[in-house]
PDB file of C-alpha atoms in Angstrom:
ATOM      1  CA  UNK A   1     114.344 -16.655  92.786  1.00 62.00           C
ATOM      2  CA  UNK A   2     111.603 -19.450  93.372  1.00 79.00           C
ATOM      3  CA  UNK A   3     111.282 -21.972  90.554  1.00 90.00           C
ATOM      4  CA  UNK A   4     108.072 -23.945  89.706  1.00 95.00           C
ATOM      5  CA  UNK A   5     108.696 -26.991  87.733  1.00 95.00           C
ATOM      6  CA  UNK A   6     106.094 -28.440  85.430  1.00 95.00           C
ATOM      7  CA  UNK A   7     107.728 -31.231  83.590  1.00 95.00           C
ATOM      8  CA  UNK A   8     105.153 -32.831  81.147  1.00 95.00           C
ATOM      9  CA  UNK A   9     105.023 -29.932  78.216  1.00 94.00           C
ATOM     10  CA  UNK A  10     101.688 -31.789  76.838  1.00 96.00           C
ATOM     11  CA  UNK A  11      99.067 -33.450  77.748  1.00 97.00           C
ATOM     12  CA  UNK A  12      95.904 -35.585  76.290  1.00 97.00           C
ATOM     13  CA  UNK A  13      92.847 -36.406  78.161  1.00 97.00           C
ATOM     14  CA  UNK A  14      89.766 -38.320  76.583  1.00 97.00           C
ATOM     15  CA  UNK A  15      86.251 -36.451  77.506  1.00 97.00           C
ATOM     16  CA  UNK A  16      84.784 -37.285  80.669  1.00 97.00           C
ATOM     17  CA  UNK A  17      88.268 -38.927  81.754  1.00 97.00           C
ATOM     18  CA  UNK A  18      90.692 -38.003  84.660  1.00 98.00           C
ATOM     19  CA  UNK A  19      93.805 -35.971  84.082  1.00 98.00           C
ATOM     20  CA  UNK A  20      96.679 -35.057  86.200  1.00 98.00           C
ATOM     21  CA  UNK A  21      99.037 -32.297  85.637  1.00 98.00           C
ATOM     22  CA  UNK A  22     102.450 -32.006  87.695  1.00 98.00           C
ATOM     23  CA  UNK A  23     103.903 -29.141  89.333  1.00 98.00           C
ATOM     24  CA  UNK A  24     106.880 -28.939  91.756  1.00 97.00           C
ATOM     25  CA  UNK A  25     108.354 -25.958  93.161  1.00 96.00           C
ATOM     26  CA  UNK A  26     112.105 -24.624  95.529  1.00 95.00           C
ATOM     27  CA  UNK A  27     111.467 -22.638  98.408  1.00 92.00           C
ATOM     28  CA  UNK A  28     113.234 -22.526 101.451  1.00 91.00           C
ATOM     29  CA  UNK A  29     109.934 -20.642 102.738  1.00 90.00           C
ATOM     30  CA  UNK A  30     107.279 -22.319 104.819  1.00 89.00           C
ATOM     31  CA  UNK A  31     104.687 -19.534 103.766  1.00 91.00           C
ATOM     32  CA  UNK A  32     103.346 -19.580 100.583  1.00 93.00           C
ATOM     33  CA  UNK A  33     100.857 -19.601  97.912  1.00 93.00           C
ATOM     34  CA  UNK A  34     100.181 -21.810  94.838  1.00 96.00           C
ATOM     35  CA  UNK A  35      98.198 -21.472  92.157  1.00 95.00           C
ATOM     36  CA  UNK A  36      96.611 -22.890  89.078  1.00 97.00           C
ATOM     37  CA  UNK A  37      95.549 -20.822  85.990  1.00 95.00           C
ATOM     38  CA  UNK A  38      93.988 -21.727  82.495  1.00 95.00           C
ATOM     39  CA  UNK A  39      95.197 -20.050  79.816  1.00 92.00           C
ATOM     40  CA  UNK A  40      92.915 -21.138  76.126  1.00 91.00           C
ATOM     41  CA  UNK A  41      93.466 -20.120  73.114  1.00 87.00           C
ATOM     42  CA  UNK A  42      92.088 -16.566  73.618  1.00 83.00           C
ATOM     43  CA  UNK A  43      95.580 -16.009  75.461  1.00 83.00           C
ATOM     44  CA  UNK A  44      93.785 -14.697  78.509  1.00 85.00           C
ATOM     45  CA  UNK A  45      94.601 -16.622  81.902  1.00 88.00           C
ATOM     46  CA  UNK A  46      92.337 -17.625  84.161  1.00 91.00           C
ATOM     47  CA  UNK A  47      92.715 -18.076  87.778  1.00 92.00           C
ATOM     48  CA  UNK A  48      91.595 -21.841  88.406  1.00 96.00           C
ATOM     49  CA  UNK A  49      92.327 -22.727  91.907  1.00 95.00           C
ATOM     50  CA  UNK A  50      94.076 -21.621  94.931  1.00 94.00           C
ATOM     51  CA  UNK A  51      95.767 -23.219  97.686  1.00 95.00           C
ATOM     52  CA  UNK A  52      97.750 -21.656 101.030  1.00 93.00           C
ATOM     53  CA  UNK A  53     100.476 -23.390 101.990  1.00 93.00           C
ATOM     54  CA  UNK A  54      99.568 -23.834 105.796  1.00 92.00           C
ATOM     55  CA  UNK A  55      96.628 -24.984 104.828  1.00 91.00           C
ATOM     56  CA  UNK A  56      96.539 -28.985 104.940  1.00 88.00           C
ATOM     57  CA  UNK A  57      93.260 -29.769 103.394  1.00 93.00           C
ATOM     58  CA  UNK A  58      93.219 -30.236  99.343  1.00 96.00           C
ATOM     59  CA  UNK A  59      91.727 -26.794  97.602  1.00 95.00           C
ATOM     60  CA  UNK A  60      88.748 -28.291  95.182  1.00 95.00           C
ATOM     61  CA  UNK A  61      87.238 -25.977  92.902  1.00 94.00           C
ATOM     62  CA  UNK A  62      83.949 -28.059  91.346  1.00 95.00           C
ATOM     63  CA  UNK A  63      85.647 -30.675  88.809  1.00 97.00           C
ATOM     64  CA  UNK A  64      89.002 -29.046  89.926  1.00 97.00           C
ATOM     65  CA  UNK A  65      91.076 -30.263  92.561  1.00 97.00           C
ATOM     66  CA  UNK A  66      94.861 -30.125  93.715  1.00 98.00           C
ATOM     67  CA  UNK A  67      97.040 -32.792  95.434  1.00 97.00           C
ATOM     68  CA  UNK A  68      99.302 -30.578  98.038  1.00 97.00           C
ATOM     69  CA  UNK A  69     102.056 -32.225  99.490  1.00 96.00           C
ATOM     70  CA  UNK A  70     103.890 -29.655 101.038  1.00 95.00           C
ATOM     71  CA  UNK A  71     107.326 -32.476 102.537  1.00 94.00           C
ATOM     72  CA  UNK A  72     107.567 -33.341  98.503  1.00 96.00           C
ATOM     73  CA  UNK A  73     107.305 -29.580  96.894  1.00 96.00           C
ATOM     74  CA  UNK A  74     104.848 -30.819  94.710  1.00 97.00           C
ATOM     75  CA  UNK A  75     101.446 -29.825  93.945  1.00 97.00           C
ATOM     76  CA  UNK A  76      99.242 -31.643  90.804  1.00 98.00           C
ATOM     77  CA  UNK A  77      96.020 -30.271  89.336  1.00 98.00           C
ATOM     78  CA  UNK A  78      93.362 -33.333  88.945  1.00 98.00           C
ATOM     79  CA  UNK A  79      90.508 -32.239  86.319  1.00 98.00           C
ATOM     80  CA  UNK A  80      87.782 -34.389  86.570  1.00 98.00           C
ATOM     81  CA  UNK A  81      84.950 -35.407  84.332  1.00 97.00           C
ATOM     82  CA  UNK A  82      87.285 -33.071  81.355  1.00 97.00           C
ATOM     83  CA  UNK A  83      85.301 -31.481  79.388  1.00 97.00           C
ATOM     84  CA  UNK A  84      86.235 -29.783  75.754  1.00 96.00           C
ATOM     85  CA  UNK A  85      86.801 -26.335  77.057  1.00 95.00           C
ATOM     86  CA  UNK A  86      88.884 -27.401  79.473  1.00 97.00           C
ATOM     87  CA  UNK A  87      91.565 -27.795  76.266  1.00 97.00           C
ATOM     88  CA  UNK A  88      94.022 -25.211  77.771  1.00 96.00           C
ATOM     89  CA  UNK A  89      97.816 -24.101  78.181  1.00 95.00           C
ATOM     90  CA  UNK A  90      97.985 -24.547  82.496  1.00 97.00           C
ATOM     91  CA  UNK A  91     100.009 -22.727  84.294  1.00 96.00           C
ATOM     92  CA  UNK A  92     101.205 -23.597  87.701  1.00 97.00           C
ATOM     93  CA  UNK A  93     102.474 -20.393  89.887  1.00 95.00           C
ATOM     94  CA  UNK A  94     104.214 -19.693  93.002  1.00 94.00           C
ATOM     95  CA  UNK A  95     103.895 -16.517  95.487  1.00 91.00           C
ATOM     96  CA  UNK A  96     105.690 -15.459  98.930  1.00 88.00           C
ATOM     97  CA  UNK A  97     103.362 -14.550 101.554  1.00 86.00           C
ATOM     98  CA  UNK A  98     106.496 -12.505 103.162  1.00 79.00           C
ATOM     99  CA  UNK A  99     108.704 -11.670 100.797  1.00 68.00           C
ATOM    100  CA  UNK A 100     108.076  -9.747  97.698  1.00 69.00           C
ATOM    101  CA  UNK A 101     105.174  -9.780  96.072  1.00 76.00           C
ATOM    102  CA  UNK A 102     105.577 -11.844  92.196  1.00 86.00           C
ATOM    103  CA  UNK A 103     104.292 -14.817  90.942  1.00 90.00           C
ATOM    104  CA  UNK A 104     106.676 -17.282  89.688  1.00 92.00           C
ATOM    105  CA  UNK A 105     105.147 -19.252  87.105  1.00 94.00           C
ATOM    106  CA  UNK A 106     106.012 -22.672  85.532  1.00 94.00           C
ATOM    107  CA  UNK A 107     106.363 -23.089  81.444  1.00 92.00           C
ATOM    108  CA  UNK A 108     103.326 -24.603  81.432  1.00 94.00           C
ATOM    109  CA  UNK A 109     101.206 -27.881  80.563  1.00 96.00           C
ATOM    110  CA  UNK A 110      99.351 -28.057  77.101  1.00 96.00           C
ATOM    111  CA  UNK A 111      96.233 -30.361  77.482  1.00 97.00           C
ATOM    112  CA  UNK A 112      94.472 -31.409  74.671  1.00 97.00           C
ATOM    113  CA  UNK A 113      90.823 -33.034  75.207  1.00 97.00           C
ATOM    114  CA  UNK A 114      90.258 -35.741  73.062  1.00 97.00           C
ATOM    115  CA  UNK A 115      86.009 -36.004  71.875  1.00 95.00           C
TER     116      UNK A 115
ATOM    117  CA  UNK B   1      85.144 -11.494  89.774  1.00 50.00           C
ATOM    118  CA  UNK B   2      85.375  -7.835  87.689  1.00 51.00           C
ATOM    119  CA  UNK B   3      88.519  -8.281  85.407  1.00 66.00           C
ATOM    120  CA  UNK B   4      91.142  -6.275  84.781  1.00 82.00           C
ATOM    121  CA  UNK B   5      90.647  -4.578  81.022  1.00 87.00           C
ATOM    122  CA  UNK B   6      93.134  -3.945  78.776  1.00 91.00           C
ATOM    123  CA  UNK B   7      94.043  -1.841  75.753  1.00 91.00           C
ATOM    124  CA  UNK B   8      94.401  -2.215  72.833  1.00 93.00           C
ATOM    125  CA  UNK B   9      93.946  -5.743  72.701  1.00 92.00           C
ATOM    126  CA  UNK B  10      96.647  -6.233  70.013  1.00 95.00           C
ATOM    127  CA  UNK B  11      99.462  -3.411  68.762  1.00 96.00           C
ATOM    128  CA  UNK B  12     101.442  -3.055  65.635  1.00 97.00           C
ATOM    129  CA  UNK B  13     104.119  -0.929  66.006  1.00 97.00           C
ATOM    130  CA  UNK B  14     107.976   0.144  64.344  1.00 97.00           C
ATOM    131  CA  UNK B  15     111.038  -1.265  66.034  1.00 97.00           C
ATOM    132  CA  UNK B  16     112.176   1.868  67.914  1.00 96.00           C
ATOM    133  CA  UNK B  17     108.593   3.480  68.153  1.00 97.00           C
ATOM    134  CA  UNK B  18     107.260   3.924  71.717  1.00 97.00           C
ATOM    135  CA  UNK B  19     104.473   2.435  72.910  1.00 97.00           C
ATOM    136  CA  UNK B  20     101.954   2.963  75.732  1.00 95.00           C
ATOM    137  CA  UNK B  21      99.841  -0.314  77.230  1.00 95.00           C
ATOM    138  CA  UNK B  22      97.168   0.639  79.641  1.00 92.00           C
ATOM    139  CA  UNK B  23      94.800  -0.998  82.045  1.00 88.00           C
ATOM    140  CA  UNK B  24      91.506   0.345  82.073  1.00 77.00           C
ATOM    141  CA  UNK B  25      89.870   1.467  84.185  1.00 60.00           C
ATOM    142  CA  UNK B  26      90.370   0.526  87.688  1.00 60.00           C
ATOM    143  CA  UNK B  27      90.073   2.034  91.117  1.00 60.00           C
ATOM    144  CA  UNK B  28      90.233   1.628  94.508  1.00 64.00           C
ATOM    145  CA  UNK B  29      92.714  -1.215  93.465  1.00 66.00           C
ATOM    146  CA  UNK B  30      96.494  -0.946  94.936  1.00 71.00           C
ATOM    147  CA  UNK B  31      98.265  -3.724  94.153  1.00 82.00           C
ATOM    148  CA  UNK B  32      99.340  -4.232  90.276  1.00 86.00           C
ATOM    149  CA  UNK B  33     101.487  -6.307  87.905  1.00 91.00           C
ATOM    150  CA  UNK B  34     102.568  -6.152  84.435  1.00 94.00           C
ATOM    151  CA  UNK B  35     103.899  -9.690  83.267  1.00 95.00           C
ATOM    152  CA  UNK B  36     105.124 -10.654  79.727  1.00 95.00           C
ATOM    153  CA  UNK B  37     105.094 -14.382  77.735  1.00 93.00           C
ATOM    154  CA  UNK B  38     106.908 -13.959  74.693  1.00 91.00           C
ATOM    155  CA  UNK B  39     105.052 -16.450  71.900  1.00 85.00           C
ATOM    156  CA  UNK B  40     105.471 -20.071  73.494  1.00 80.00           C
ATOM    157  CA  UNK B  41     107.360 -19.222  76.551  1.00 84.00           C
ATOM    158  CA  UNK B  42     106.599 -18.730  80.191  1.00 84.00           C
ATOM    159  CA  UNK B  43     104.954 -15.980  81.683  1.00 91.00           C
ATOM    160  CA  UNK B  44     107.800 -13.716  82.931  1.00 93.00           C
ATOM    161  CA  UNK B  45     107.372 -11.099  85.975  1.00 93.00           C
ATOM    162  CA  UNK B  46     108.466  -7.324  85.004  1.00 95.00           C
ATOM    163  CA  UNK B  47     107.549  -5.393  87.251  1.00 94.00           C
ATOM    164  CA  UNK B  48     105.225  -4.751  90.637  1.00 90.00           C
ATOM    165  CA  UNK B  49     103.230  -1.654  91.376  1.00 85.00           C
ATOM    166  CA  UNK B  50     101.921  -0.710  95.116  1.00 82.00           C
ATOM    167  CA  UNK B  51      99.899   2.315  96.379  1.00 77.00           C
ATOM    168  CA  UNK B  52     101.956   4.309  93.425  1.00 79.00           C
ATOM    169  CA  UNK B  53     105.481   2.989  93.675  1.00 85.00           C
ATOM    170  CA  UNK B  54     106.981   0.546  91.984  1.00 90.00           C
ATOM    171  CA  UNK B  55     107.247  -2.281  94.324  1.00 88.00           C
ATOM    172  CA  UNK B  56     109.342  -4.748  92.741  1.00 89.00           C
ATOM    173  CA  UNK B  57     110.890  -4.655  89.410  1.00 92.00           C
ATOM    174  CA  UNK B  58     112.955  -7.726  87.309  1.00 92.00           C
ATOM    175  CA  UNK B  59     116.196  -7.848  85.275  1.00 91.00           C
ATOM    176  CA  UNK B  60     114.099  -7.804  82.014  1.00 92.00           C
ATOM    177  CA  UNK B  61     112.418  -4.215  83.226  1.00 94.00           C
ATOM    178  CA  UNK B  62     115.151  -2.324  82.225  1.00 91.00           C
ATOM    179  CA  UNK B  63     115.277   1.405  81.638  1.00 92.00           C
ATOM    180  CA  UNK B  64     113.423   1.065  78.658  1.00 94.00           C
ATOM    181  CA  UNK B  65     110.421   0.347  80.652  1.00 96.00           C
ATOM    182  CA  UNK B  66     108.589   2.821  82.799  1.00 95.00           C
ATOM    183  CA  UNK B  67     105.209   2.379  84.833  1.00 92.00           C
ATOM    184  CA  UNK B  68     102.826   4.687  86.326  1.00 87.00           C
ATOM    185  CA  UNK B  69      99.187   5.778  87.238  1.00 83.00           C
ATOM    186  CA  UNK B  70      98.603   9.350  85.736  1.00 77.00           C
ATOM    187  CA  UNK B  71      95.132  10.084  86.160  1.00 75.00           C
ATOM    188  CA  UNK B  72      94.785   7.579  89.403  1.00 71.00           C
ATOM    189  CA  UNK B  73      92.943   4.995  87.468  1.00 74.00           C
ATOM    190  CA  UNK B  74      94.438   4.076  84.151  1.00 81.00           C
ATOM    191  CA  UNK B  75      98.057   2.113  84.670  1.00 86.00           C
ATOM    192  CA  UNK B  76     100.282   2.382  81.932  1.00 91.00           C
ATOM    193  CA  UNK B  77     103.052   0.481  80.762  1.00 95.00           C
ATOM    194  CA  UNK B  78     105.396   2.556  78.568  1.00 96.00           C
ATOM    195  CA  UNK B  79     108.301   0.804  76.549  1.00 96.00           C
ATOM    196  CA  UNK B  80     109.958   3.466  75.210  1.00 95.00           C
ATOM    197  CA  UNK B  81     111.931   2.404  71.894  1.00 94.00           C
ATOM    198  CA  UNK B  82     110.528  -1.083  71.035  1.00 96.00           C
ATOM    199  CA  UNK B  83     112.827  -3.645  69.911  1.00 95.00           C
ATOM    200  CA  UNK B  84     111.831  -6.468  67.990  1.00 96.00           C
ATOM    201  CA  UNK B  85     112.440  -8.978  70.953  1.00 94.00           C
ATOM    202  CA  UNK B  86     109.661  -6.971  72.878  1.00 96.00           C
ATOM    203  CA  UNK B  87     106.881  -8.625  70.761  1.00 96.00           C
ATOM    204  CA  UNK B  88     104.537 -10.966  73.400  1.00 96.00           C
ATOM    205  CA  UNK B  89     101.765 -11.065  74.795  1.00 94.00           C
ATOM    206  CA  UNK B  90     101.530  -8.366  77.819  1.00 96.00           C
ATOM    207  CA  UNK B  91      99.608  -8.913  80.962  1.00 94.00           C
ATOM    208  CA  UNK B  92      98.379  -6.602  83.273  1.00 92.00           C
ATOM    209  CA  UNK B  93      96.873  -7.806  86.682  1.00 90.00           C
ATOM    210  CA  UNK B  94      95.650  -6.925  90.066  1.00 86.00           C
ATOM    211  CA  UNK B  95      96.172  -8.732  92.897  1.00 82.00           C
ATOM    212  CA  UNK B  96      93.379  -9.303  95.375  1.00 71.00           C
ATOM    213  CA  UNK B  97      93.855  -9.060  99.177  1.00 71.00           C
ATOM    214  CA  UNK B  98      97.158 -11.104 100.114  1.00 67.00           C
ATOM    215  CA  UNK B  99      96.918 -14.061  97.887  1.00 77.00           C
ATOM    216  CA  UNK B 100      95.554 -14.563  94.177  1.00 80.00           C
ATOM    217  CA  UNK B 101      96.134 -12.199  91.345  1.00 83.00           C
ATOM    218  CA  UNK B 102      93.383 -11.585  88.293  1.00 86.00           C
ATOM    219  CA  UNK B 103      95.084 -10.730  84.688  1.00 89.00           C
ATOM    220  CA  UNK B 104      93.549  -8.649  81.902  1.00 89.00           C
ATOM    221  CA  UNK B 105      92.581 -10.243  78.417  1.00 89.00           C
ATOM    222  CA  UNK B 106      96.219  -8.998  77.269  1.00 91.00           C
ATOM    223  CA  UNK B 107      97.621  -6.571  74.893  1.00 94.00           C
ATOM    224  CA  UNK B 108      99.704  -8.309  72.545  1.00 95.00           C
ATOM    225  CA  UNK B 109     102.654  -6.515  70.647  1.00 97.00           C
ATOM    226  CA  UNK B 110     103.995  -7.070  67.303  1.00 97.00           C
ATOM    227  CA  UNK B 111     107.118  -4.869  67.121  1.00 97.00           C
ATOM    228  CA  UNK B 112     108.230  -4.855  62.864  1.00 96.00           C
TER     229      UNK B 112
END
């Protein structure tokens, strides 16, 4: 089984500031897809950005952007500008283009947005 | 995007009661999920659902689980004598194309 690997449990941005959020993932594969989703209190996650592993160019999704770098296994969510709403559980996930067909997700990244 | 619905939004039910989670309604969609996150834990994979089959299935989707599409629209999850570890949060989604999958609001489960 894949494992994603998000290592900071919590998180605290001020509004308007810059946050990162760490992921890292094992896979022997070369084909892949990663994702970002939002989970808020509601409990309901949200797909926030995408990125295809043979892609080389960073996926940016408005104030949303990822730092890919495939060598390292790593791939950070950058949320610019934060904003209140953006106070979230994130979730980074994993999926095989070739072999079966789950998402492997991380235990997630609790960011708090500071007014 | 349309989402994937879900009902009932939240469940009470009796340890050893069965229980019956649906997605509602879809079509035309082929590719489905059903993924659990137990009250501050990770999302966990249970099982995979393709053109009517189960696709893939994990270690926690154990005979006590069944899926299926009766009327070729609504996808059920059935648990059929809930224990009190089943309580979480339960996920339905559909997975677009090849890559990115969409998830439901969630049923959660309270098994007492």
């Amino acid at each position: 089984a894949q494992t994603v690997t998000q290592s900071q449990p919590e998180m605290s941005v001020q509004e308007a500031e810059t946050v990162t959020l760490s992921c890292t993932y094992d896979t022997s594969e070369s084909d892949y897809y990663l994702f970002w989703y939002k989970q808020p209190p509601s409990r309901q996650m949200i797909l926030v950005i995408r990125q295809e592993a043979y892609k080389q160019q960073n996926a940016t999704e408005n104030r949303f952007s990822v730092n890919f770098q495939k060598a390292a296994k790593s791939f950070s969510l950058k949320i610019s500008d934060s904003q209140l709403g953006d106070a979230a559980m994130y979730f980074c996930a994993y999926r095989s283009a070739n072999t079966g067909n789950q998402f492997y997700f991380g235990t997630g990244t609790s960011l708090t947005v500071i007014p | 995007e349309p989402e994937v619905t879900q009902t009932p939004s939240h469940q009470v039910t009796q340890m050893g009661q069965e229980v019956i989670l649906r997605c509602v309604p879809i079509s035309n969609h082929l590719y489905f999920y059903w993924y659990r996150q137990i009250l501050g834990q990770k999302v966990e994979f249970l099982v995979s659902f393709y053109n009517n089959e189960i696709s893939e299935k994990s270690e926690i989707f154990d005979d006590q689980f069944s899926v299926e599409r009766p009327d070729g629209s609504n996808f059920t999850l059935k648990i059929r004598s809930t224990k009190l570890e089943d309580s979480a949060m339960y996920f339905c989604a559909r997975r677009v194309g090849s890559t990115e999958a969409f998830f439901g609001q969630g049923t959660r489960l309270t098994v007492v």
